[in-house]
mmCIF file of C-alpha atoms and ligand atoms in Angstrom:
data_model
loop_
_atom_site.group_PDB
_atom_site.id
_atom_site.type_symbol
_atom_site.label_atom_id
_atom_site.label_comp_id
_atom_site.label_asym_id
_atom_site.label_seq_id
_atom_site.Cartn_x
_atom_site.Cartn_y
_atom_site.Cartn_z
ATOM 1 C CA MET A 215 63.439 209.727 -49.507
ATOM 2 C CA ALA A 216 62.117 212.889 -47.856
ATOM 3 C CA ALA A 217 59.431 212.244 -45.275
ATOM 4 C CA GLY A 218 57.128 215.018 -46.494
ATOM 5 C CA PHE A 219 53.767 215.245 -44.760
ATOM 6 C CA THR A 220 51.995 212.436 -42.978
ATOM 7 C CA PRO A 221 48.587 211.946 -44.650
ATOM 8 C CA GLY A 222 46.913 211.949 -41.240
ATOM 9 C CA ILE A 223 46.116 209.779 -38.254
ATOM 10 C CA HIS A 224 46.535 206.021 -38.821
ATOM 11 C CA HIS A 225 44.868 204.838 -35.607
ATOM 12 C CA VAL A 226 44.297 205.730 -31.984
ATOM 13 C CA THR A 227 44.669 203.135 -29.230
ATOM 14 C CA ALA A 228 42.897 203.384 -25.890
ATOM 15 C CA ILE A 229 42.313 201.288 -22.773
ATOM 16 C CA ALA A 230 38.905 199.716 -22.215
ATOM 17 C CA GLY A 231 37.471 197.707 -19.326
ATOM 18 C CA ASP A 232 35.185 194.820 -20.219
ATOM 19 C CA PRO A 233 35.774 193.685 -23.837
ATOM 20 C CA ILE A 234 32.169 192.636 -24.506
ATOM 21 C CA ARG A 235 30.819 195.993 -23.364
ATOM 22 C CA ASN A 236 33.477 197.655 -25.510
ATOM 23 C CA ILE A 237 32.515 195.662 -28.622
ATOM 24 C CA ARG A 238 28.813 196.281 -28.101
ATOM 25 C CA PHE A 239 29.243 200.030 -27.751
ATOM 26 C CA TYR A 240 31.444 200.553 -30.782
ATOM 27 C CA THR A 241 29.559 198.189 -33.096
ATOM 28 C CA GLU A 242 25.930 198.501 -31.935
ATOM 29 C CA VAL A 243 25.830 202.154 -30.883
ATOM 30 C CA LEU A 244 28.491 203.813 -33.034
ATOM 31 C CA GLY A 245 28.088 201.374 -35.937
ATOM 32 C CA GLN A 246 31.769 200.637 -36.356
ATOM 33 C CA ARG A 247 33.010 197.323 -37.671
ATOM 34 C CA LEU A 248 35.172 195.124 -35.453
ATOM 35 C CA VAL A 249 37.846 194.585 -38.121
ATOM 36 C CA LYS A 250 40.343 192.562 -36.121
ATOM 37 C CA ARG A 251 40.422 190.604 -32.911
ATOM 38 C CA THR A 252 43.938 189.778 -31.920
ATOM 39 C CA VAL A 253 46.119 190.092 -28.828
ATOM 40 C CA ASN A 254 48.401 192.812 -27.551
ATOM 41 C CA PHE A 255 51.682 191.633 -29.078
ATOM 42 C CA ASP A 256 53.538 192.885 -25.974
ATOM 43 C CA ASP A 257 51.072 191.159 -23.603
ATOM 44 C CA PRO A 258 49.281 188.261 -25.339
ATOM 45 C CA ALA A 259 46.981 187.634 -22.352
ATOM 46 C CA THR A 260 45.210 190.873 -23.364
ATOM 47 C CA TYR A 261 43.022 191.336 -26.427
ATOM 48 C CA HIS A 262 43.741 193.978 -28.999
ATOM 49 C CA LEU A 263 40.433 194.894 -30.672
ATOM 50 C CA TYR A 264 40.386 197.120 -33.751
ATOM 51 C CA PHE A 265 37.300 199.016 -34.932
ATOM 52 C CA GLY A 266 37.019 200.918 -38.187
ATOM 53 C CA ASP A 267 35.279 201.146 -41.518
ATOM 54 C CA ARG A 268 34.511 198.153 -43.765
ATOM 55 C CA THR A 269 38.171 197.281 -44.377
ATOM 56 C CA GLY A 270 39.824 199.012 -41.431
ATOM 57 C CA LYS A 271 41.331 201.670 -43.650
ATOM 58 C CA PRO A 272 44.067 203.765 -42.030
ATOM 59 C CA GLY A 273 42.430 206.905 -40.690
ATOM 60 C CA THR A 274 39.300 205.085 -39.518
ATOM 61 C CA ILE A 275 40.813 202.869 -36.829
ATOM 62 C CA LEU A 276 40.268 203.086 -33.088
ATOM 63 C CA SER A 277 41.720 200.154 -31.176
ATOM 64 C CA PHE A 278 41.537 198.988 -27.586
ATOM 65 C CA PHE A 279 43.427 196.973 -25.055
ATOM 66 C CA PRO A 280 40.605 195.741 -22.782
ATOM 67 C CA TRP A 281 41.817 195.403 -19.189
ATOM 68 C CA PRO A 282 38.716 194.031 -17.374
ATOM 69 C CA ARG A 283 40.158 194.263 -13.869
ATOM 70 C CA ALA A 284 42.194 197.461 -14.216
ATOM 71 C CA PRO A 285 41.330 200.728 -12.442
ATOM 72 C CA LYS A 286 40.262 203.822 -14.306
ATOM 73 C CA GLY A 287 43.136 205.897 -15.599
ATOM 74 C CA ARG A 288 43.664 209.409 -14.348
ATOM 75 C CA LYS A 289 43.444 212.115 -16.982
ATOM 76 C CA GLY A 290 46.290 214.570 -16.899
ATOM 77 C CA PHE A 291 48.857 216.506 -18.882
ATOM 78 C CA GLY A 292 51.059 214.964 -21.537
ATOM 79 C CA GLN A 293 48.133 212.792 -22.621
ATOM 80 C CA PRO A 294 45.612 212.748 -25.464
ATOM 81 C CA ARG A 295 42.434 214.112 -23.929
ATOM 82 C CA ALA A 296 39.712 213.466 -26.501
ATOM 83 C CA LEU A 297 39.224 211.770 -29.837
ATOM 84 C CA SER A 298 36.968 213.147 -32.558
ATOM 85 C CA PHE A 299 35.113 211.178 -35.215
ATOM 86 C CA ALA A 300 34.041 212.851 -38.450
ATOM 87 C CA ILE A 301 30.358 212.612 -39.349
ATOM 88 C CA PRO A 302 28.604 214.130 -42.394
ATOM 89 C CA PRO A 303 27.611 217.810 -42.094
ATOM 90 C CA ASP A 304 23.863 217.218 -41.832
ATOM 91 C CA SER A 305 23.955 214.226 -39.475
ATOM 92 C CA ALA A 306 24.292 215.918 -36.050
ATOM 93 C CA GLY A 307 20.550 215.623 -35.362
ATOM 94 C CA TYR A 308 20.553 211.924 -36.198
ATOM 95 C CA TRP A 309 23.422 211.293 -33.779
ATOM 96 C CA VAL A 310 21.957 213.342 -30.915
ATOM 97 C CA GLU A 311 18.824 211.243 -31.186
ATOM 98 C CA ARG A 312 20.749 207.970 -31.575
ATOM 99 C CA LEU A 313 22.977 208.556 -28.533
ATOM 100 C CA ALA A 314 19.919 209.474 -26.444
ATOM 101 C CA ARG A 315 18.097 206.333 -27.604
ATOM 102 C CA PHE A 316 20.989 204.183 -26.345
ATOM 103 C CA GLY A 317 21.171 206.078 -23.060
ATOM 104 C CA VAL A 318 24.529 207.682 -23.821
ATOM 105 C CA ALA A 319 24.867 210.945 -21.930
ATOM 106 C CA ALA A 320 25.997 213.496 -24.501
ATOM 107 C CA GLY A 321 26.625 217.201 -24.112
ATOM 108 C CA GLU A 322 24.662 219.811 -26.024
ATOM 109 C CA PRO A 323 25.927 220.140 -29.604
ATOM 110 C CA ARG A 324 28.174 223.178 -29.811
ATOM 111 C CA GLU A 325 29.750 225.132 -32.624
ATOM 112 C CA ARG A 326 33.525 225.116 -32.897
ATOM 113 C CA TRP A 327 35.109 226.839 -35.847
ATOM 114 C CA GLU A 328 32.227 226.191 -38.241
ATOM 115 C CA GLU A 329 31.810 222.588 -37.162
ATOM 116 C CA THR A 330 29.123 221.112 -34.913
ATOM 117 C CA VAL A 331 30.617 219.110 -32.047
ATOM 118 C CA ILE A 332 28.728 216.534 -29.942
ATOM 119 C CA PRO A 333 30.783 215.559 -26.861
ATOM 120 C CA PHE A 334 30.111 212.247 -25.108
ATOM 121 C CA GLN A 335 31.915 209.400 -23.370
ATOM 122 C CA ASP A 336 32.121 205.704 -24.064
ATOM 123 C CA PRO A 337 31.087 203.260 -21.263
ATOM 124 C CA ASP A 338 34.603 203.434 -19.778
ATOM 125 C CA GLY A 339 34.693 207.232 -19.643
ATOM 126 C CA LEU A 340 36.812 207.736 -22.762
ATOM 127 C CA GLU A 341 36.163 211.258 -24.051
ATOM 128 C CA LEU A 342 34.827 211.246 -27.589
ATOM 129 C CA GLU A 343 33.344 213.798 -29.958
ATOM 130 C CA LEU A 344 31.299 213.530 -33.113
ATOM 131 C CA VAL A 345 32.237 216.409 -35.389
ATOM 132 C CA ALA A 346 29.886 217.342 -38.209
ATOM 133 C CA GLY A 347 31.807 219.289 -40.788
ATOM 134 C CA ALA A 348 32.917 219.446 -44.356
ATOM 135 C CA SER A 349 36.218 217.592 -43.989
ATOM 136 C CA LEU A 350 35.425 213.870 -44.212
ATOM 137 C CA PRO A 351 38.099 211.175 -44.405
ATOM 138 C CA GLU A 352 37.867 208.662 -47.229
ATOM 139 C CA SER A 353 36.214 205.515 -45.957
ATOM 140 C CA GLU A 354 33.860 202.730 -46.980
ATOM 141 C CA PRO A 355 30.706 202.125 -44.983
ATOM 142 C CA TRP A 356 30.293 198.698 -43.413
ATOM 143 C CA GLU A 357 27.239 197.120 -45.039
ATOM 144 C CA HIS A 358 26.096 195.432 -41.793
ATOM 145 C CA SER A 359 26.354 198.579 -39.685
ATOM 146 C CA PRO A 360 23.198 199.485 -37.769
ATOM 147 C CA VAL A 361 23.889 203.116 -38.767
ATOM 148 C CA PRO A 362 22.715 204.059 -42.291
ATOM 149 C CA PRO A 363 25.671 204.795 -44.597
ATOM 150 C CA GLU A 364 24.637 208.415 -45.122
ATOM 151 C CA GLN A 365 24.955 209.089 -41.371
ATOM 152 C CA ALA A 366 27.899 206.783 -40.654
ATOM 153 C CA ILE A 367 31.056 207.805 -38.895
ATOM 154 C CA ARG A 368 33.581 208.358 -41.680
ATOM 155 C CA GLY A 369 36.766 208.051 -39.673
ATOM 156 C CA LEU A 370 38.936 209.935 -37.238
ATOM 157 C CA ARG A 371 38.720 213.717 -37.359
ATOM 158 C CA GLY A 372 41.500 214.462 -34.895
ATOM 159 C CA VAL A 373 42.719 214.379 -31.338
ATOM 160 C CA ALA A 374 43.066 216.941 -28.583
ATOM 161 C CA LEU A 375 46.267 216.749 -26.551
ATOM 162 C CA TRP A 376 46.419 218.079 -23.024
ATOM 163 C CA GLU A 377 49.744 219.782 -22.391
ATOM 164 C CA LEU A 378 51.262 221.487 -19.368
ATOM 165 C CA ASP A 379 53.225 223.798 -21.663
ATOM 166 C CA ALA A 380 51.991 224.000 -25.239
ATOM 167 C CA GLY A 381 55.130 225.682 -26.607
ATOM 168 C CA PRO A 382 57.481 222.722 -27.160
ATOM 169 C CA THR A 383 54.643 220.535 -28.491
ATOM 170 C CA VAL A 384 53.520 223.185 -30.965
ATOM 171 C CA ALA A 385 57.128 223.646 -32.067
ATOM 172 C CA PHE A 386 57.456 219.901 -32.652
ATOM 173 C CA PHE A 387 54.290 219.584 -34.737
ATOM 174 C CA THR A 388 55.031 222.660 -36.811
ATOM 175 C CA ARG A 389 58.775 222.210 -37.359
ATOM 176 C CA VAL A 390 59.072 218.418 -37.579
ATOM 177 C CA MET A 391 55.629 217.205 -38.675
ATOM 178 C CA GLY A 392 54.708 220.079 -40.998
ATOM 179 C CA LEU A 393 51.450 221.187 -39.346
ATOM 180 C CA SER A 394 50.426 224.850 -39.109
ATOM 181 C CA PRO A 395 48.352 226.726 -36.539
ATOM 182 C CA ILE A 396 44.985 227.523 -38.148
ATOM 183 C CA ALA A 397 42.819 228.683 -35.221
ATOM 184 C CA ASP A 398 43.234 229.729 -31.598
ATOM 185 C CA SER A 399 40.465 230.320 -29.062
ATOM 186 C CA GLY A 400 42.830 230.995 -26.188
ATOM 187 C CA GLU A 401 42.195 227.627 -24.542
ATOM 188 C CA ARG A 402 42.370 225.540 -27.723
ATOM 189 C CA LEU A 403 45.023 225.898 -30.412
ATOM 190 C CA ARG A 404 44.308 224.036 -33.636
ATOM 191 C CA LEU A 405 47.158 222.677 -35.736
ATOM 192 C CA ALA A 406 46.431 221.163 -39.112
ATOM 193 C CA LEU A 407 47.987 219.892 -42.273
ATOM 194 C CA PRO A 408 47.136 221.581 -45.566
ATOM 195 C CA GLU A 409 43.543 220.765 -46.599
ATOM 196 C CA GLY A 410 42.653 220.026 -42.964
ATOM 197 C CA LYS A 411 43.409 216.327 -43.284
ATOM 198 C CA LEU A 412 45.100 216.043 -39.906
ATOM 199 C CA VAL A 413 43.816 218.095 -37.011
ATOM 200 C CA ILE A 414 45.529 218.192 -33.645
ATOM 201 C CA ASP A 415 44.212 220.523 -30.975
ATOM 202 C CA ILE A 416 46.469 221.558 -28.121
ATOM 203 C CA LEU A 417 44.767 222.282 -24.813
ATOM 204 C CA GLU A 418 46.706 223.875 -21.968
ATOM 205 C CA ALA A 419 46.255 221.664 -18.936
ATOM 206 C CA GLY A 420 46.508 224.361 -16.256
ATOM 207 C CA ASP A 421 46.831 222.678 -12.872
ATOM 208 C CA ALA A 422 46.152 219.163 -14.176
ATOM 209 C CA LEU A 423 47.867 216.205 -12.594
ATOM 210 C CA ARG A 424 50.250 213.693 -14.028
ATOM 211 C CA PRO A 425 48.161 211.055 -15.831
ATOM 212 C CA THR A 426 48.049 207.348 -15.145
ATOM 213 C CA VAL A 427 47.431 204.790 -17.862
ATOM 214 C CA GLY A 428 44.181 202.989 -17.121
ATOM 215 C CA VAL A 429 40.647 202.294 -18.267
ATOM 216 C CA GLY A 430 39.089 205.183 -20.185
ATOM 217 C CA THR A 431 42.334 206.819 -21.309
ATOM 218 C CA ILE A 432 43.994 207.074 -24.700
ATOM 219 C CA HIS A 433 47.263 205.148 -24.814
ATOM 220 C CA HIS A 434 48.779 206.541 -27.997
ATOM 221 C CA VAL A 435 48.093 208.190 -31.330
ATOM 222 C CA ALA A 436 49.558 206.749 -34.539
ATOM 223 C CA LEU A 437 50.242 208.852 -37.616
ATOM 224 C CA ARG A 438 50.328 207.378 -41.098
ATOM 225 C CA ALA A 439 53.340 206.602 -43.236
ATOM 226 C CA GLU A 440 52.168 205.529 -46.678
ATOM 227 C CA SER A 441 55.063 203.107 -47.190
ATOM 228 C CA GLY A 442 57.996 201.452 -45.459
ATOM 229 C CA PRO A 443 60.579 203.787 -47.054
ATOM 230 C CA LEU A 444 58.561 206.819 -45.920
ATOM 231 C CA GLN A 445 58.524 205.432 -42.396
ATOM 232 C CA VAL A 446 62.307 205.092 -42.508
ATOM 233 C CA ALA A 447 62.479 208.721 -43.629
ATOM 234 C CA TRP A 448 60.176 209.779 -40.772
ATOM 235 C CA ARG A 449 62.367 207.914 -38.313
ATOM 236 C CA GLY A 450 65.383 209.817 -39.609
ATOM 237 C CA SER A 451 63.588 213.160 -39.270
ATOM 238 C CA LEU A 452 62.519 212.372 -35.704
ATOM 239 C CA LEU A 453 66.013 211.271 -34.685
ATOM 240 C CA ALA A 454 67.473 214.396 -36.308
ATOM 241 C CA ALA A 455 65.043 216.465 -34.210
ATOM 242 C CA GLY A 456 66.573 214.928 -31.083
ATOM 243 C CA LEU A 457 63.739 212.547 -30.190
ATOM 244 C CA GLU A 458 64.216 209.010 -28.917
ATOM 245 C CA VAL A 459 62.610 206.646 -31.398
ATOM 246 C CA THR A 460 62.200 202.877 -31.199
ATOM 247 C CA PRO A 461 63.425 200.580 -33.962
ATOM 248 C CA ILE A 462 60.816 199.537 -36.530
ATOM 249 C CA ILE A 463 58.524 196.918 -34.955
ATOM 250 C CA ASN A 464 56.387 194.451 -36.924
ATOM 251 C CA ARG A 465 52.753 194.778 -35.774
ATOM 252 C CA GLN A 466 51.515 192.276 -38.365
ATOM 253 C CA TYR A 467 48.981 194.657 -39.959
ATOM 254 C CA PHE A 468 51.438 197.577 -40.094
ATOM 255 C CA HIS A 469 54.987 198.406 -39.041
ATOM 256 C CA SER A 470 55.497 200.840 -36.196
ATOM 257 C CA ILE A 471 57.927 203.211 -34.579
ATOM 258 C CA TYR A 472 57.154 204.900 -31.266
ATOM 259 C CA PHE A 473 58.370 208.110 -29.644
ATOM 260 C CA ARG A 474 57.164 210.763 -27.217
ATOM 261 C CA GLU A 475 56.563 214.327 -28.337
ATOM 262 C CA PRO A 476 58.168 216.956 -26.087
ATOM 263 C CA GLY A 477 55.069 217.227 -23.870
ATOM 264 C CA GLY A 478 55.078 213.487 -23.174
ATOM 265 C CA VAL A 479 52.293 212.125 -25.421
ATOM 266 C CA LEU A 480 53.177 208.707 -26.844
ATOM 267 C CA LEU A 481 53.035 208.832 -30.635
ATOM 268 C CA GLU A 482 53.582 206.198 -33.292
ATOM 269 C CA VAL A 483 54.216 206.271 -37.014
ATOM 270 C CA ALA A 484 52.483 203.258 -38.595
ATOM 271 C CA THR A 485 52.637 202.114 -42.219
ATOM 272 C CA ASP A 486 49.516 201.810 -44.362
ATOM 273 C CA PRO A 487 50.553 198.375 -45.697
ATOM 274 C CA PRO A 488 49.906 195.534 -45.357
ATOM 275 C CA GLY A 489 46.543 196.222 -43.629
ATOM 276 C CA PHE A 490 43.911 194.064 -41.962
ATOM 277 C CA THR A 491 43.163 191.832 -44.954
ATOM 278 C CA LEU A 492 46.607 190.260 -44.507
ATOM 279 C CA ASP A 493 45.172 187.220 -42.720
ATOM 280 C CA GLU A 494 41.376 187.439 -43.227
ATOM 281 C CA GLY A 495 39.225 188.210 -46.251
ATOM 282 C CA VAL A 496 37.128 191.391 -46.169
ATOM 283 C CA GLU A 497 33.948 189.419 -45.484
ATOM 284 C CA GLU A 498 35.494 187.672 -42.474
ATOM 285 C CA LEU A 499 37.321 190.571 -40.855
ATOM 286 C CA GLY A 500 37.060 190.497 -37.078
ATOM 287 C CA THR A 501 35.310 187.144 -36.832
ATOM 288 C CA HIS A 502 38.270 185.015 -35.661
ATOM 289 C CA LEU A 503 40.973 185.405 -33.060
ATOM 290 C CA LYS A 504 44.032 186.048 -35.216
ATOM 291 C CA LEU A 505 47.498 185.555 -33.779
ATOM 292 C CA PRO A 506 50.863 186.463 -35.268
ATOM 293 C CA ALA A 507 53.124 183.516 -36.127
ATOM 294 C CA GLN A 508 55.168 183.781 -32.924
ATOM 295 C CA TYR A 509 52.062 183.176 -30.768
ATOM 296 C CA GLU A 510 50.332 180.558 -32.914
ATOM 297 C CA PRO A 511 52.072 177.628 -31.095
ATOM 298 C CA ALA A 512 50.680 178.992 -27.808
ATOM 299 C CA ARG A 513 47.124 179.491 -29.151
ATOM 300 C CA ALA A 514 45.450 177.031 -26.751
ATOM 301 C CA ARG A 515 47.071 178.654 -23.715
ATOM 302 C CA ILE A 516 46.279 182.172 -24.945
ATOM 303 C CA GLU A 517 42.648 181.317 -25.681
ATOM 304 C CA ALA A 518 42.336 179.801 -22.194
ATOM 305 C CA VAL A 519 43.296 183.051 -20.446
ATOM 306 C CA LEU A 520 41.475 185.534 -22.686
ATOM 307 C CA PRO A 521 37.936 186.552 -21.669
ATOM 308 C CA ASN A 522 35.231 184.688 -23.603
ATOM 309 C CA LEU A 523 33.676 186.892 -26.309
ATOM 310 C CA LYS A 524 31.184 184.207 -27.248
ATOM 311 C CA GLU A 525 28.153 186.477 -26.958
ATOM 312 C CA GLU A 526 29.708 188.444 -29.758
ATOM 313 C CA GLU A 527 30.093 185.643 -32.278
ATOM 314 C CA PRO A 528 28.462 186.685 -35.526
ATOM 315 C CA THR A 529 25.028 185.247 -36.101
HETATM 316 ZN ZN1 ZN B 765 49.393 201.819 -32.222
#
């Protein structure tokens, strides 16, 4: 099967500090649903918290590894720099007012290629943008969100990657992933799939430093594969392009392969199925600590070392 185009971003994973502060910000301020609370399958003493739309549809998911005692990460080249959420075209005013009301320091809204961009940071210093424009991902509003559905974040708009040398990264995304350059301001080159469904901006990092993984940084960006066979095809294309790619890894809610693009950013290709309703009904998503089968026998020990999220139990 030919890999074709990826339909877009599947999820983005970042590092947070305190998990309760993280949950409060993304649910109470940004109005996202906590769709899954589980552990980092490579480090089960750490939570893995997933936020998204009502069902955690691919393309709406931002997830976090909360490391309460870790230092801030250093931002640098070969790293995703900022994550953009798509909001409806006429909702920028609502969001400027909402962020101010919650004491979130946001930059002045600015125009970027016919979209209105509101830059801000989450409580850990993660760089985020709300982008009001015509291209909105398909998503379902969460009925208990504090944000009215007509203003709600619709999903991920794109990411900006900070690169020391844009050339090899641009070549990778255009030749292997099928994106095309659609705009260039000199400091920001925009690559996109047809119909603007996947947007990746490349920023030249100038004299930036080597990054460190830590609180407030993006860990990796996952692109969608609509099925297992398409993921296998993607893996073949990536190997044929000379990249080192992991075997397929079962992440319970999707299957994953990981690789680094030529500039060093960690990328993943994740399958759409089976999704977050695998082990919880839609109504219950995110309300229980869910563990994959291999960790279920150790549940008591895992629960004993994880920070208590009790304040966040649904009421
Ligand atoms: Zn991932």
